[in-house]
Structures are given as structure tokens and as C-alpha cells.
Amino acid sequence: MAVIFIVFIFGLMFGSFANVCIYRMPREMSIVFPASHCTKCNNPILWYDNIPVLSFLLLKGKCRNCGDKISLRYPLVELACGFLFVLMFFVTGLTYMLPVFCFFAFCMLVITMIDFDFQIIPDEFSVGLIIVGLATSFINPFLDTSFLQSIYGCIVGGGSLIALAIIGKFMFKQDAMGGGDIKLMAGVGAFIGWQRVLFAIFIAAFIGSIIGMALILAKKMKKRDMMPFGPCLAAGSLITLFLEQPSYIVNKIIMYEENLFMKLFF
């Protein structure tokens, strides 16, 4: 229990850094300088006003200097990062892969928020995923500690979205997939291998279709409007970490269908 709490606290701390990345990177600002400051009055945020979640609660969601409201998104992102780190602990246990997959979860969170706001995925994260995924493939149990599996995952992840982009362009006469999405799934594939990355794309498409239909029915979006797909890809990628190998799931489905067929016709 103590280990989980420590992992959660580390997640909150990285969640605070995630907020910096989410705000500054799409605006092409340095994530190092200047130090954290209020975006309204530009006064520096002192260390005791920069404690994840706790400072927000103590300040009642307002800047100490100018009284401007602090977005609820900041503590929510910190909490989300904390919970994601705990989930990664349940995926890897207290092993050498825990920080690797915490990095993976951190990237998924930041990419989700930036793509939601700006419909872009910074190369720093997608390329970073490719590099770290390939570099740690020798110790990654999701890849059977195989560098080749990581390469296959990278190619299949990026290649699948390239194929979808070409098909979408042909069918809808407009771009259906961004380059950021392609590089993202190449990075995800380098982490989880070709089978899981295909499953992640399938889950993302399912999530995206449900959200898209809901928005259309609510008249928040038109049929030909583009919606950010990065959050769906990130969600699908994280979900696959908690599922059995896709081949095992497919075999179970086939066995279930065979049994059903036998019961119905014999």
C-alpha cells in the first residue's frame, strides 16, 4: 500500500509538469524558462503555491496575487497522472519497466490534452515514444524482450494509419488522418508490439465512432467535421495494456462462435 501511495505522489508531481507541457509546448514556449507563473498577472508561483492538487485546494482555485481563477483542469490533470502511474504499477509491478511505462502513460496524457485543444501532436512525444520503445525493447515483456518485435510494432502501428489516411482521403476527399497520429502509433507500436497496436487502433476507432455519433446527435458536430483522434488512440493504447494478447482474445471468440454454431445446428 505504501508503494502505491509513493507511486501516486510521483504521478502527481509529473502531472504538474504535464500541465506545463500542455500549456507551453503547443504555444512554442520553453518548458524550462521562465519558472511557473500566473498567466494573468505574470507573478512567479512560489513553491508552496505549486504543490500538486493541495495548493489548488488551499488557494480555493485562485491566484494568490491577482485573485484570478485557476482552471480546474490543472488539478484534474495532476490527479489523472497520479492514477495513471498507479495503473502502470499494476501493469508492470515494482520492476525496471515501471518508469518506462509511466513515461508511456505521461505521454498519452499530454498528447490527449494538446490534441484536444489544438489538434496537433508534438513530435517530441511521438518521436520520444519511438526512441524509448526501441531502446527498452530488450527488457520489455510486452515484446518478449525482442528488438525485432518493437521494429514490427513501429512499422505496423505507423503503416496502418498511413493506409487509413490513404483510404480516408480517397473516400471523403479530405485528410482523414494527421501525420501526428501516424507517428504516435508508430511510437505506441514500438512499446507494445504489432498485435497490440492493431488492437489499440481498433479500440480507438470504436471509441471515436461512439463519441462522433454522440456529438452529431447532440448537434455539436457535423458529419464531415474533423475531431481530434489522438485522445482516442491514447485511450485505446492504454486499454490494451490490461487485455490479454490479441491472438488469445481472437482464439476465444472463434472458439465461442464454433461452440455456438455446434449448439445451433447439431
Coordinates of C-alpha atoms in Angstrom, one line a residue:
M1 CA 0.0 0.0 0.0
A2 CA 2.9 2.4 0.8
V3 CA 4.4 1.7 -2.6
I4 CA 1.2 2.6 -4.3
F5 CA 1.0 5.8 -2.4
I6 CA 4.5 6.7 -3.3
V7 CA 3.9 6.0 -7.0
F8 CA 0.7 8.1 -6.8
I9 CA 2.7 11.0 -5.3
F10 CA 5.3 10.8 -8.1
G11 CA 2.4 10.8 -10.6
L12 CA 1.0 14.0 -9.1
M13 CA 4.4 15.6 -9.4
F14 CA 4.8 14.6 -13.0
G15 CA 1.2 15.7 -13.5
S16 CA 2.3 19.2 -12.5
F17 CA 5.0 19.0 -15.2
A18 CA 2.4 17.7 -17.7
N19 CA 0.4 20.9 -17.2
V20 CA 3.5 22.9 -18.1
C21 CA 4.0 20.8 -21.3
I22 CA 0.3 21.0 -22.2
Y23 CA 0.2 24.8 -21.9
R24 CA 3.6 25.8 -23.3
M25 CA 4.6 23.3 -26.0
P26 CA 1.8 24.0 -28.5
R27 CA 2.5 27.7 -28.0
E28 CA 6.2 27.0 -28.8
M29 CA 7.3 28.2 -25.3
S30 CA 10.2 26.8 -23.3
I31 CA 9.1 24.3 -20.7
V32 CA 12.1 25.3 -18.5
F33 CA 12.1 29.1 -18.6
P34 CA 10.6 31.2 -17.2
A35 CA 9.6 29.5 -14.0
S36 CA 5.9 28.7 -13.2
H37 CA 3.9 31.9 -13.1
C38 CA 0.3 33.1 -13.3
T39 CA -0.8 33.5 -16.9
K40 CA -2.9 36.5 -15.9
C41 CA -0.6 38.7 -13.7
N42 CA 2.7 37.0 -14.6
N43 CA 3.8 36.9 -11.0
P44 CA 6.0 33.8 -10.2
I45 CA 4.2 31.0 -8.4
L46 CA 6.1 30.2 -5.1
W47 CA 6.9 26.6 -4.3
Y48 CA 4.3 26.3 -1.6
D49 CA 1.6 27.5 -4.1
N50 CA 2.8 24.9 -6.6
I51 CA 2.1 21.7 -4.7
P52 CA 0.0 19.4 -6.9
V53 CA -3.7 19.5 -6.0
L54 CA -3.1 20.6 -2.4
S55 CA -2.2 24.2 -3.4
F56 CA -5.3 24.5 -5.6
L57 CA -7.5 23.5 -2.7
L58 CA -5.7 25.8 -0.2
L59 CA -5.9 28.7 -2.6
K60 CA -9.6 27.9 -3.3
G61 CA -8.8 27.8 -7.0
K62 CA -7.5 31.4 -7.2
C63 CA -4.1 33.1 -7.8
R64 CA -2.6 34.4 -4.5
N65 CA -1.5 37.7 -6.2
C66 CA -4.3 38.7 -8.6
G67 CA -7.2 36.5 -7.4
D68 CA -7.8 35.3 -11.0
K69 CA -9.4 31.8 -11.2
I70 CA -7.1 28.9 -11.7
S71 CA -8.6 26.4 -14.2
L72 CA -9.9 23.2 -12.6
R73 CA -8.1 21.4 -15.4
Y74 CA -4.7 21.8 -13.6
P75 CA -5.6 19.6 -10.5
L76 CA -7.5 17.2 -12.7
V77 CA -4.5 16.6 -14.9
E78 CA -2.4 16.1 -11.9
L79 CA -4.8 13.6 -10.4
A80 CA -5.1 11.8 -13.8
C81 CA -1.4 11.4 -14.0
G82 CA -1.3 10.1 -10.4
F83 CA -3.9 7.5 -11.2
L84 CA -2.2 6.5 -14.5
F85 CA 1.1 5.9 -12.7
V86 CA -0.7 3.7 -10.2
L87 CA -2.3 1.8 -13.1
M88 CA 1.1 1.3 -14.6
F89 CA 2.3 -0.1 -11.3
F90 CA -0.5 -2.7 -11.6
V91 CA 0.7 -3.5 -15.2
T92 CA 4.4 -3.9 -14.5
G93 CA 4.7 -4.2 -10.7
L94 CA 7.7 -2.7 -8.9
T95 CA 10.1 -3.6 -11.7
Y96 CA 12.5 -1.8 -14.0
M97 CA 9.7 -1.4 -16.5
L98 CA 7.6 0.8 -14.2
P99 CA 9.3 4.1 -15.0
V100 CA 9.3 3.2 -18.7
F101 CA 5.5 2.7 -18.8
C102 CA 5.0 5.7 -16.5
F103 CA 6.7 7.6 -19.3
F104 CA 4.3 6.0 -21.8
A105 CA 1.3 7.0 -19.7
F106 CA 2.6 10.5 -19.2
C107 CA 3.0 10.9 -23.0
M108 CA -0.6 9.6 -23.6
L109 CA -2.0 12.1 -21.1
V110 CA -0.1 15.1 -22.5
I111 CA -0.9 14.1 -26.1
T112 CA -4.6 13.8 -25.3
M113 CA -4.8 17.2 -23.8
I114 CA -2.8 19.0 -26.5
D115 CA -4.6 17.3 -29.4
F116 CA -7.9 18.0 -27.7
D117 CA -7.0 21.8 -27.6
F118 CA -5.0 22.3 -30.7
Q119 CA -5.5 19.2 -32.9
I120 CA -1.7 18.7 -33.0
I121 CA 0.6 16.0 -31.5
P122 CA 4.1 17.4 -30.8
D123 CA 6.9 15.3 -32.4
E124 CA 8.8 15.5 -29.1
F125 CA 6.4 12.9 -27.7
S126 CA 5.7 10.7 -30.6
V127 CA 9.4 10.5 -31.6
G128 CA 10.3 10.2 -28.0
L129 CA 8.0 7.1 -27.7
I130 CA 9.7 5.5 -30.7
I131 CA 13.2 6.1 -29.3
V132 CA 12.4 4.9 -25.8
G133 CA 10.3 2.0 -27.1
L134 CA 13.1 0.7 -29.3
A135 CA 15.8 1.4 -26.7
T136 CA 13.9 -0.6 -23.9
S137 CA 12.6 -3.4 -26.2
F138 CA 15.3 -5.8 -24.8
I139 CA 13.7 -5.7 -21.4
N140 CA 10.1 -5.2 -22.3
P141 CA 7.9 -8.2 -21.5
F142 CA 5.2 -6.9 -23.8
L143 CA 7.6 -7.5 -26.7
D144 CA 9.0 -10.8 -25.4
T145 CA 12.2 -8.8 -24.9
S146 CA 12.7 -8.6 -28.6
F147 CA 14.0 -5.6 -30.5
L148 CA 12.6 -7.1 -33.7
Q149 CA 9.1 -7.1 -32.2
S150 CA 9.5 -3.4 -31.4
I151 CA 10.5 -2.7 -35.0
Y152 CA 7.5 -4.7 -36.3
G153 CA 5.2 -2.8 -33.9
C154 CA 6.6 0.6 -35.1
I155 CA 6.1 -0.3 -38.7
V156 CA 2.6 -1.8 -38.3
G157 CA 1.4 1.0 -36.0
G158 CA 2.5 3.8 -38.3
G159 CA 1.8 1.9 -41.5
S160 CA -1.8 1.0 -40.5
L161 CA -2.6 4.7 -40.0
I162 CA -0.9 5.6 -43.3
A163 CA -3.2 3.1 -45.0
L164 CA -6.3 4.5 -43.2
A165 CA -5.2 8.0 -44.2
I166 CA -5.0 7.0 -47.9
I167 CA -8.4 5.2 -47.8
G168 CA -10.0 8.2 -46.0
K169 CA -8.5 10.6 -48.5
F170 CA -10.0 8.6 -51.3
M171 CA -13.4 8.1 -49.7
F172 CA -14.0 11.5 -48.2
K173 CA -11.8 13.7 -50.5
Q174 CA -10.2 15.2 -47.4
D175 CA -7.5 14.4 -45.0
A176 CA -8.8 11.7 -42.6
M177 CA -5.6 11.2 -40.5
G178 CA -2.9 13.6 -39.4
G179 CA 0.9 13.0 -39.5
G180 CA 0.9 13.3 -35.8
D181 CA -1.5 10.3 -35.4
I182 CA 0.7 8.2 -37.6
K183 CA 3.9 9.0 -35.7
L184 CA 2.1 8.5 -32.4
M185 CA 1.0 4.9 -33.3
A186 CA 4.5 4.1 -34.6
G187 CA 5.7 5.1 -31.1
V188 CA 3.0 3.0 -29.4
G189 CA 3.8 0.0 -31.6
A190 CA 7.4 0.3 -30.5
F191 CA 6.2 -0.1 -26.9
I192 CA 3.5 -2.8 -27.2
G193 CA 4.2 -4.7 -30.5
W194 CA 2.3 -5.2 -33.7
Q195 CA -0.6 -7.3 -32.4
R196 CA -1.5 -5.0 -29.6
V197 CA -1.0 -1.8 -31.6
L198 CA -3.6 -3.1 -34.2
F199 CA -5.9 -3.9 -31.3
A200 CA -5.3 -0.4 -29.9
I201 CA -6.3 1.2 -33.3
F202 CA -9.4 -1.0 -33.4
I203 CA -10.4 0.2 -29.9
A204 CA -9.6 3.8 -30.8
A205 CA -11.8 3.6 -33.9
F206 CA -14.7 2.2 -31.8
I207 CA -14.3 4.9 -29.1
G208 CA -14.1 7.6 -31.8
S209 CA -17.2 6.3 -33.6
I210 CA -19.2 6.3 -30.4
I211 CA -18.1 9.9 -29.5
G212 CA -18.6 11.1 -33.0
M213 CA -22.1 9.8 -33.2
A214 CA -22.9 11.3 -29.8
L215 CA -21.6 14.7 -30.9
I216 CA -23.6 14.5 -34.2
L217 CA -26.8 13.6 -32.4
A218 CA -26.2 16.4 -29.9
K219 CA -25.6 18.7 -32.9
K220 CA -22.2 19.6 -31.5
M221 CA -20.5 18.4 -34.7
K222 CA -21.5 18.0 -38.4
K223 CA -21.0 14.7 -40.2
R224 CA -17.9 15.9 -42.2
D225 CA -16.3 17.8 -39.3
M226 CA -12.9 16.6 -38.1
M227 CA -12.5 15.6 -34.5
P228 CA -9.1 15.0 -32.7
F229 CA -8.3 11.3 -32.9
G230 CA -5.2 11.5 -30.7
P231 CA -7.2 11.1 -27.4
C232 CA -9.0 8.0 -28.8
L233 CA -5.6 6.5 -29.9
A234 CA -4.2 7.2 -26.5
A235 CA -7.1 5.6 -24.7
G236 CA -7.0 2.6 -26.9
S237 CA -3.3 2.2 -26.4
L238 CA -3.7 2.3 -22.6
I239 CA -6.6 -0.1 -22.6
T240 CA -4.6 -2.7 -24.5
L241 CA -2.1 -2.9 -21.6
F242 CA -4.8 -4.5 -19.4
L243 CA -6.1 -7.0 -22.0
E244 CA -4.9 -10.5 -22.9
Q245 CA -2.8 -10.9 -26.0
P246 CA -5.0 -10.1 -29.0
S247 CA -4.3 -13.6 -30.5
Y248 CA -5.7 -15.1 -27.3
I249 CA -8.8 -13.0 -27.4
V250 CA -9.4 -13.8 -31.1
N251 CA -9.0 -17.5 -30.4
K252 CA -11.5 -17.2 -27.6
I253 CA -14.0 -15.5 -29.9
I254 CA -13.5 -18.2 -32.6
M255 CA -14.0 -21.0 -30.0
Y256 CA -17.2 -19.3 -28.7
E257 CA -18.5 -18.9 -32.3
E258 CA -17.7 -22.6 -33.0
N259 CA -19.5 -23.7 -29.9
L260 CA -22.5 -21.6 -30.7
F261 CA -22.6 -23.0 -34.2
M262 CA -22.4 -26.5 -32.9
K263 CA -25.3 -25.9 -30.5
L264 CA -27.5 -24.3 -33.1
F265 CA -27.0 -26.8 -36.0
F266 CA -26.0 -30.1 -34.4

